[in-house]
mmCIF file of C-alpha atoms and ligand atoms in Angstrom:
data_model
loop_
_atom_site.group_PDB
_atom_site.id
_atom_site.type_symbol
_atom_site.label_atom_id
_atom_site.label_comp_id
_atom_site.label_asym_id
_atom_site.label_seq_id
_atom_site.Cartn_x
_atom_site.Cartn_y
_atom_site.Cartn_z
ATOM 1 C CA UNK A 63 116.836 114.423 62.553
ATOM 2 C CA UNK A 64 119.150 111.966 64.406
ATOM 3 C CA UNK A 65 122.008 113.804 66.013
ATOM 4 C CA UNK A 66 124.818 111.618 67.396
ATOM 5 C CA UNK A 67 126.136 114.452 69.588
ATOM 6 C CA UNK A 68 124.020 116.969 71.487
ATOM 7 C CA UNK A 69 125.651 120.182 72.680
ATOM 8 C CA UNK A 70 124.609 122.936 75.022
ATOM 9 C CA UNK A 71 126.476 126.082 76.133
ATOM 10 C CA UNK A 72 125.412 127.683 79.400
ATOM 11 C CA UNK A 73 127.430 130.151 81.497
ATOM 12 C CA UNK A 74 130.647 129.188 79.719
ATOM 13 C CA UNK A 75 130.149 125.452 80.344
ATOM 14 C CA UNK A 76 129.780 123.435 77.148
ATOM 15 C CA UNK A 77 128.057 120.075 77.588
ATOM 16 C CA UNK A 78 128.601 117.391 74.960
ATOM 17 C CA UNK A 79 126.196 114.434 75.164
ATOM 18 C CA UNK A 80 126.925 111.298 73.165
ATOM 19 C CA UNK A 81 123.502 110.405 71.886
ATOM 20 C CA UNK A 82 123.116 106.763 70.795
ATOM 21 C CA UNK A 83 121.292 105.416 73.863
ATOM 22 C CA UNK A 84 119.828 102.432 71.966
ATOM 23 C CA UNK A 85 123.436 101.284 71.262
ATOM 24 C CA UNK A 86 124.766 102.178 74.723
ATOM 25 C CA UNK A 87 126.292 105.322 73.132
ATOM 26 C CA UNK A 88 128.913 103.169 71.368
ATOM 27 C CA UNK A 89 131.459 105.238 69.461
ATOM 28 C CA UNK A 90 130.912 104.676 65.761
ATOM 29 C CA UNK A 91 132.841 106.678 63.190
ATOM 30 C CA UNK A 92 130.039 109.216 62.882
ATOM 31 C CA UNK A 93 130.270 109.989 66.616
ATOM 32 C CA UNK A 94 134.073 110.092 66.452
ATOM 33 C CA UNK A 95 134.037 112.543 63.517
ATOM 34 C CA UNK A 96 131.551 114.764 65.327
ATOM 35 C CA UNK A 97 133.602 114.593 68.518
ATOM 36 C CA UNK A 98 136.648 115.694 66.560
ATOM 37 C CA UNK A 99 134.760 118.649 65.047
ATOM 38 C CA UNK A 100 133.158 119.666 68.315
ATOM 39 C CA UNK A 101 136.581 119.714 70.024
ATOM 40 C CA UNK A 102 137.788 122.122 67.316
ATOM 41 C CA UNK A 103 134.866 124.321 68.326
ATOM 42 C CA UNK A 104 135.928 124.032 72.005
ATOM 43 C CA UNK A 105 139.430 125.247 71.132
ATOM 44 C CA UNK A 106 138.153 128.150 68.971
ATOM 45 C CA UNK A 107 135.015 129.463 70.680
ATOM 46 C CA UNK A 108 135.995 132.029 73.329
ATOM 47 C CA UNK A 109 132.553 131.741 74.947
ATOM 48 C CA UNK A 110 133.440 128.154 75.952
ATOM 49 C CA UNK A 111 135.382 128.140 79.229
ATOM 50 C CA UNK A 112 135.107 124.451 80.103
ATOM 51 C CA UNK A 113 133.490 121.215 78.988
ATOM 52 C CA UNK A 114 131.435 118.292 80.295
ATOM 53 C CA UNK A 115 131.227 115.057 78.282
ATOM 54 C CA UNK A 116 128.431 112.656 79.175
ATOM 55 C CA UNK A 117 126.202 109.968 77.642
ATOM 56 C CA UNK A 118 122.497 110.055 76.800
ATOM 57 C CA UNK A 119 120.108 108.008 78.940
ATOM 58 C CA UNK A 120 120.764 106.526 82.353
ATOM 59 C CA UNK A 121 122.452 103.215 81.458
ATOM 60 C CA UNK A 122 125.629 104.040 79.586
ATOM 61 C CA UNK A 123 128.266 106.732 79.359
ATOM 62 C CA UNK A 124 129.818 104.909 76.389
ATOM 63 C CA UNK A 125 129.962 101.090 76.118
ATOM 64 C CA UNK A 126 132.973 101.159 73.813
ATOM 65 C CA UNK A 127 133.919 101.580 70.219
ATOM 66 C CA UNK A 128 131.163 100.277 67.939
ATOM 67 C CA UNK A 129 132.038 96.588 67.666
ATOM 68 C CA UNK A 130 130.006 96.192 64.462
ATOM 69 C CA UNK A 131 132.602 98.400 62.712
ATOM 70 C CA UNK A 132 135.419 95.961 63.680
ATOM 71 C CA UNK A 133 134.119 93.115 61.548
ATOM 72 C CA UNK A 134 136.560 92.275 58.765
ATOM 73 C CA UNK A 135 139.081 95.058 59.449
ATOM 74 C CA UNK A 136 142.562 94.517 57.997
ATOM 75 C CA UNK A 137 145.723 95.265 59.987
ATOM 76 C CA UNK A 138 146.094 98.478 57.986
ATOM 77 C CA UNK A 139 142.533 99.548 58.734
ATOM 78 C CA UNK A 140 142.999 98.653 62.415
ATOM 79 C CA UNK A 141 146.065 100.878 62.503
ATOM 80 C CA UNK A 142 144.201 103.792 60.919
ATOM 81 C CA UNK A 143 141.240 103.340 63.289
ATOM 82 C CA UNK A 144 143.412 103.352 66.424
ATOM 83 C CA UNK A 145 145.516 106.290 65.177
ATOM 84 C CA UNK A 146 142.435 108.363 64.431
ATOM 85 C CA UNK A 147 140.866 107.524 67.827
ATOM 86 C CA UNK A 148 144.069 108.339 69.695
ATOM 87 C CA UNK A 149 144.380 111.672 67.856
ATOM 88 C CA UNK A 150 140.829 112.691 68.771
ATOM 89 C CA UNK A 151 141.400 111.717 72.398
ATOM 90 C CA UNK A 152 144.712 113.648 72.427
ATOM 91 C CA UNK A 153 142.681 116.665 71.298
ATOM 92 C CA UNK A 154 140.534 116.238 74.426
ATOM 93 C CA UNK A 155 143.508 115.623 76.727
ATOM 94 C CA UNK A 156 145.427 118.605 75.328
ATOM 95 C CA UNK A 157 142.431 120.935 75.364
ATOM 96 C CA UNK A 158 143.428 124.248 76.987
ATOM 97 C CA UNK A 159 139.964 124.262 78.582
ATOM 98 C CA UNK A 160 139.206 121.670 81.273
ATOM 99 C CA UNK A 161 137.099 118.685 80.279
ATOM 100 C CA UNK A 162 135.200 116.621 82.877
ATOM 101 C CA UNK A 163 133.728 113.221 82.030
ATOM 102 C CA UNK A 164 130.371 112.850 83.785
ATOM 103 C CA UNK A 165 130.185 109.052 83.712
ATOM 104 C CA UNK A 166 126.500 108.171 83.968
ATOM 105 C CA UNK A 167 126.678 104.390 83.438
ATOM 106 C CA UNK A 168 128.846 101.849 81.577
ATOM 107 C CA UNK A 169 132.264 103.234 80.584
ATOM 108 C CA UNK A 170 133.742 100.253 78.781
ATOM 109 C CA UNK A 171 136.520 99.941 76.219
ATOM 110 C CA UNK A 172 136.551 103.169 74.191
ATOM 111 C CA UNK A 173 134.172 104.653 76.781
ATOM 112 C CA UNK A 174 136.632 104.109 79.609
ATOM 113 C CA UNK A 175 139.358 105.443 77.298
ATOM 114 C CA UNK A 176 137.272 108.542 76.520
ATOM 115 C CA UNK A 177 136.706 109.170 80.224
ATOM 116 C CA UNK A 178 140.443 108.740 80.894
ATOM 117 C CA UNK A 179 141.341 111.237 78.146
ATOM 118 C CA UNK A 180 139.283 113.857 80.016
ATOM 119 C CA UNK A 181 141.006 115.870 82.749
ATOM 120 C CA UNK A 182 138.718 114.624 85.537
ATOM 121 C CA UNK A 183 136.062 111.970 85.977
ATOM 122 C CA UNK A 184 132.942 112.076 88.116
ATOM 123 C CA UNK A 185 130.853 108.914 88.244
ATOM 124 C CA UNK A 186 127.266 108.213 89.155
ATOM 125 C CA UNK A 187 126.716 105.361 91.625
ATOM 126 C CA UNK A 188 125.594 102.996 88.835
ATOM 127 C CA UNK A 189 128.722 103.584 86.695
ATOM 128 C CA UNK A 190 130.877 100.626 85.696
ATOM 129 C CA UNK A 191 134.367 100.777 84.219
ATOM 130 C CA UNK A 192 136.403 98.253 82.291
ATOM 131 C CA UNK A 193 138.601 97.447 79.300
ATOM 132 C CA UNK A 194 136.900 94.287 77.984
ATOM 133 C CA UNK A 195 138.742 94.225 74.627
ATOM 134 C CA UNK A 196 140.458 90.902 75.442
ATOM 135 C CA UNK A 197 136.984 89.310 75.337
ATOM 136 C CA UNK A 198 136.978 90.226 71.632
ATOM 137 C CA UNK A 199 140.518 89.022 70.947
ATOM 138 C CA UNK A 200 141.690 92.631 70.939
ATOM 139 C CA UNK A 201 143.549 95.195 73.017
ATOM 140 C CA UNK A 202 142.454 98.771 73.714
ATOM 141 C CA UNK A 203 143.271 101.086 70.799
ATOM 142 C CA UNK A 204 142.290 104.568 71.995
ATOM 143 C CA UNK A 205 144.973 105.020 74.658
ATOM 144 C CA UNK A 206 143.681 102.629 77.332
ATOM 145 C CA UNK A 207 146.932 100.703 77.791
ATOM 146 C CA UNK A 208 148.708 103.995 78.487
ATOM 147 C CA UNK A 209 146.239 106.050 80.520
ATOM 148 C CA UNK A 210 144.955 103.268 82.784
ATOM 149 C CA UNK A 211 148.416 102.605 84.310
ATOM 150 C CA UNK A 212 148.894 106.389 84.702
ATOM 151 C CA UNK A 213 145.664 106.698 86.668
ATOM 152 C CA UNK A 214 145.514 103.513 88.758
ATOM 153 C CA UNK A 215 149.107 102.212 88.734
ATOM 154 C CA UNK A 216 150.547 99.419 86.636
ATOM 155 C CA UNK A 217 149.608 96.407 88.792
ATOM 156 C CA UNK A 218 145.883 97.122 88.936
ATOM 157 C CA UNK A 219 145.863 98.345 85.318
ATOM 158 C CA UNK A 220 147.388 95.109 84.070
ATOM 159 C CA UNK A 221 144.810 93.125 86.060
ATOM 160 C CA UNK A 222 141.947 95.098 84.467
ATOM 161 C CA UNK A 223 143.451 94.916 80.958
ATOM 162 C CA UNK A 224 144.142 91.167 81.122
ATOM 163 C CA UNK A 225 140.934 90.007 82.847
ATOM 164 C CA UNK A 226 138.563 92.396 81.057
ATOM 165 C CA UNK A 227 136.745 92.590 84.413
ATOM 166 C CA UNK A 228 134.427 95.485 85.165
ATOM 167 C CA UNK A 229 134.711 97.512 88.357
ATOM 168 C CA UNK A 230 131.956 99.508 90.034
ATOM 169 C CA UNK A 231 132.032 103.213 90.856
ATOM 170 C CA UNK A 232 133.094 102.710 94.480
ATOM 171 C CA UNK A 233 136.111 100.641 93.368
ATOM 172 C CA UNK A 234 136.942 103.215 90.676
ATOM 173 C CA UNK A 235 136.969 105.889 93.387
ATOM 174 C CA UNK A 236 139.185 103.784 95.629
ATOM 175 C CA UNK A 237 141.639 103.249 92.741
ATOM 176 C CA UNK A 238 141.738 106.943 91.828
ATOM 177 C CA UNK A 239 140.137 106.342 88.455
ATOM 178 C CA UNK A 240 137.393 108.840 89.358
ATOM 179 C CA UNK A 241 137.455 111.975 91.482
ATOM 180 C CA UNK A 242 133.957 111.665 92.971
ATOM 181 C CA UNK A 243 130.973 109.331 93.027
ATOM 182 C CA UNK A 244 127.536 110.930 93.353
ATOM 183 C CA UNK A 245 123.944 109.968 92.617
ATOM 184 C CA UNK A 246 122.841 110.091 88.996
ATOM 185 C CA UNK A 247 120.645 113.140 89.767
ATOM 186 C CA UNK A 248 123.636 115.048 91.187
ATOM 187 C CA UNK A 249 126.128 114.091 88.470
ATOM 188 C CA UNK A 250 125.946 117.125 86.165
ATOM 189 C CA UNK A 251 125.436 119.447 89.122
ATOM 190 C CA UNK A 252 128.690 118.182 90.692
ATOM 191 C CA UNK A 253 130.616 118.656 87.424
ATOM 192 C CA UNK A 254 129.198 122.175 87.081
ATOM 193 C CA UNK A 255 130.144 123.087 90.655
ATOM 194 C CA UNK A 256 133.801 122.118 90.011
ATOM 195 C CA UNK A 257 133.886 123.901 86.647
ATOM 196 C CA UNK A 258 132.387 127.067 88.150
ATOM 197 C CA UNK A 259 135.390 127.279 90.483
ATOM 198 C CA UNK A 260 137.825 126.678 87.610
ATOM 199 C CA UNK A 261 136.012 129.145 85.338
ATOM 200 C CA UNK A 262 136.610 131.900 87.901
ATOM 201 C CA UNK A 263 140.419 131.487 87.533
ATOM 202 C CA UNK A 264 142.745 132.975 84.921
ATOM 203 C CA UNK A 265 142.224 131.002 81.681
ATOM 204 C CA UNK A 266 145.887 131.210 80.664
ATOM 205 C CA UNK A 267 146.959 129.781 84.034
ATOM 206 C CA UNK A 268 144.385 126.994 83.689
ATOM 207 C CA UNK A 269 145.605 126.125 80.184
ATOM 208 C CA UNK A 270 149.232 126.107 81.322
ATOM 209 C CA UNK A 271 148.445 123.872 84.336
ATOM 210 C CA UNK A 272 146.809 121.331 82.019
ATOM 211 C CA UNK A 273 149.702 121.466 79.584
ATOM 212 C CA UNK A 274 152.346 121.124 82.296
ATOM 213 C CA UNK A 275 150.530 118.245 84.035
ATOM 214 C CA UNK A 276 150.186 116.444 80.695
ATOM 215 C CA UNK A 277 153.946 116.719 80.264
ATOM 216 C CA UNK A 278 154.456 114.713 83.462
ATOM 217 C CA UNK A 279 153.435 111.724 81.334
ATOM 218 C CA UNK A 280 155.062 111.402 77.930
ATOM 219 C CA UNK A 281 154.149 107.973 76.693
ATOM 220 C CA UNK A 282 154.608 108.583 72.971
ATOM 221 C CA UNK A 283 156.333 105.219 72.282
ATOM 222 C CA UNK A 284 153.680 103.484 74.380
ATOM 223 C CA UNK A 285 150.873 104.902 72.286
ATOM 224 C CA UNK A 286 152.627 103.779 69.080
ATOM 225 C CA UNK A 287 153.061 100.302 70.542
ATOM 226 C CA UNK A 288 149.357 100.220 71.319
ATOM 227 C CA UNK A 289 148.396 101.119 67.726
ATOM 228 C CA UNK A 290 150.682 98.386 66.402
ATOM 229 C CA UNK A 291 149.385 95.765 68.837
ATOM 230 C CA UNK A 292 145.745 96.710 68.198
ATOM 231 C CA UNK A 293 146.165 96.477 64.426
ATOM 232 C CA UNK A 294 148.081 93.157 64.620
ATOM 233 C CA UNK A 295 145.087 91.629 66.419
ATOM 234 C CA UNK A 296 143.169 92.066 63.148
ATOM 235 C CA UNK A 297 145.455 89.511 61.471
ATOM 236 C CA UNK A 298 144.113 86.807 63.853
ATOM 237 C CA UNK A 299 141.181 84.412 63.544
ATOM 238 C CA UNK A 300 140.381 85.142 67.191
ATOM 239 C CA UNK A 301 139.340 88.750 66.549
ATOM 240 C CA UNK A 302 136.876 87.576 63.873
ATOM 241 C CA UNK A 303 135.521 85.022 66.338
ATOM 242 C CA UNK A 304 135.422 87.516 69.254
ATOM 243 C CA UNK A 305 133.568 90.258 67.399
ATOM 244 C CA UNK A 306 131.212 87.809 65.648
ATOM 245 C CA UNK A 307 130.415 86.149 68.998
ATOM 246 C CA UNK A 308 129.497 89.519 70.535
ATOM 247 C CA UNK A 309 127.232 90.456 67.636
ATOM 248 C CA UNK A 310 125.626 86.971 67.625
ATOM 249 C CA UNK A 311 125.189 87.183 71.431
ATOM 250 C CA UNK A 312 127.191 84.009 72.193
ATOM 251 C CA UNK A 313 130.424 83.107 73.988
ATOM 252 C CA UNK A 314 133.592 83.254 71.849
ATOM 253 C CA UNK A 315 135.654 80.147 71.195
ATOM 254 C CA UNK A 316 139.251 81.390 70.895
ATOM 255 C CA UNK A 317 141.822 79.211 69.120
ATOM 256 C CA UNK A 318 144.980 81.201 69.798
ATOM 257 C CA UNK A 319 145.635 82.093 66.159
HETATM 258 N N1 COA B 658 129.353 98.248 70.017
HETATM 259 C C1 COA B 658 128.241 98.043 69.300
HETATM 260 N N2 COA B 658 127.029 97.821 69.840
HETATM 261 C C2 COA B 658 126.970 97.812 71.182
HETATM 262 C C3 COA B 658 128.092 97.994 72.005
HETATM 263 C C4 COA B 658 129.337 98.225 71.359
HETATM 264 N N3 COA B 658 130.451 98.452 72.045
HETATM 265 N N4 COA B 658 127.704 97.922 73.299
HETATM 266 C C5 COA B 658 126.390 97.685 73.284
HETATM 267 N N5 COA B 658 125.936 97.624 72.019
HETATM 268 C C6 COA B 658 124.561 97.398 71.551
HETATM 269 C C7 COA B 658 124.156 95.934 71.703
HETATM 270 O O1 COA B 658 124.649 95.172 70.609
HETATM 271 C C8 COA B 658 122.657 96.064 71.722
HETATM 272 O O2 COA B 658 122.195 96.277 70.396
HETATM 273 P P1 COA B 658 120.835 95.549 69.874
HETATM 274 O O3 COA B 658 119.768 96.073 70.804
HETATM 275 O O4 COA B 658 120.709 96.053 68.467
HETATM 276 O O5 COA B 658 121.085 94.075 70.013
HETATM 277 C C9 COA B 658 122.426 97.377 72.475
HETATM 278 O O6 COA B 658 123.652 98.110 72.381
HETATM 279 C C10 COA B 658 122.104 97.189 73.934
HETATM 280 O O7 COA B 658 123.137 96.397 74.522
HETATM 281 P P2 COA B 658 122.868 95.034 75.321
HETATM 282 O O8 COA B 658 124.130 94.216 75.245
HETATM 283 O O9 COA B 658 121.618 94.397 74.863
HETATM 284 O O10 COA B 658 122.647 95.620 76.811
HETATM 285 P P3 COA B 658 122.952 94.922 78.207
HETATM 286 O O11 COA B 658 122.362 95.826 79.242
HETATM 287 O O12 COA B 658 122.541 93.484 78.168
HETATM 288 O O13 COA B 658 124.570 94.933 78.345
HETATM 289 C C11 COA B 658 126.774 95.927 78.166
HETATM 290 C C12 COA B 658 125.263 96.155 78.399
HETATM 291 C C13 COA B 658 127.423 97.293 78.119
HETATM 292 C C14 COA B 658 127.366 95.120 79.331
HETATM 293 C C15 COA B 658 126.989 95.133 76.849
HETATM 294 O O14 COA B 658 126.275 95.822 75.823
HETATM 295 C C16 COA B 658 128.411 94.990 76.409
HETATM 296 O O15 COA B 658 129.128 94.165 76.926
HETATM 297 N N6 COA B 658 128.855 95.809 75.430
HETATM 298 C C17 COA B 658 130.134 95.703 74.822
HETATM 299 C C18 COA B 658 131.220 96.227 75.708
HETATM 300 C C19 COA B 658 132.570 96.089 75.049
HETATM 301 O O16 COA B 658 133.068 95.023 74.789
HETATM 302 N N7 COA B 658 133.177 97.248 74.766
HETATM 303 C C20 COA B 658 134.485 97.309 74.202
HETATM 304 C C21 COA B 658 134.409 97.481 72.760
HETATM 305 S S1 COA B 658 136.029 97.694 72.107
#
């Protein structure tokens, strides 16, 4: 049976693998629902001390939200989609147990946003990061406009958001977007070695550190602005053209309306 999320619990470390390798692990609603449920399990299950999120295969962590689900969305539906995605990613960010993104390839759009919602990011040498939504006539909707400036500073974040350019793992390390870059073979091992240290500490202290650090950044209005901007894009012709062009494997022809 096809299982969009694979999970494994070993020595208190819970590994969640997004498992759609033929679609670059793109986040469709099935994956998002499962991610939401599995995070409830993380909160509840006392055997889980910490979490790794990674992608299946060796090409992609997550290449974004599933663009095929964007076709024909209304403003209202765009708003609901972004709100739901942000809520699930808040659940990751506010998890009392540390979550590391083991970024094993492309982390684009929703994939970059998922990695940024985690508490730390470790990348393999082949990883690539970016927020290419503008290529679709869109803006990020799962927190990217808020968390990217927090992690890399506003100037570089704006450049990445407005150009849609991808950066490689070495650049991500230099910008502070990731904590470490290692070979693909060492990726999970590196995440485990950090989590083993954290798992030996007092869980209440760990949870309170996460909570306090999260409070250093309270961008509530910013997140609302993002939902509104994301959903307004769905009233444009350009988003229809951008998403259709991607699915038809051609360059978009934007008209500015
Ligand atoms: N949503 C839906 N499907 C996606 C996807 C996404 N975000 N990213 C990749 N896929 C699908 C492709 O459509 C393709 O499906 P097909 O085999 O049925 O045609 C499959 O995954 C493999 O992708 P492909 O583009 O052929 O691989 P590539 O190695 O040439 O390029 C990427 C890889 C990641 C650069 C490219 O897939 C890409 O640009 N993806 C979209 C990134 C994006 O815009 N994300 C933001 C979304 S908000």
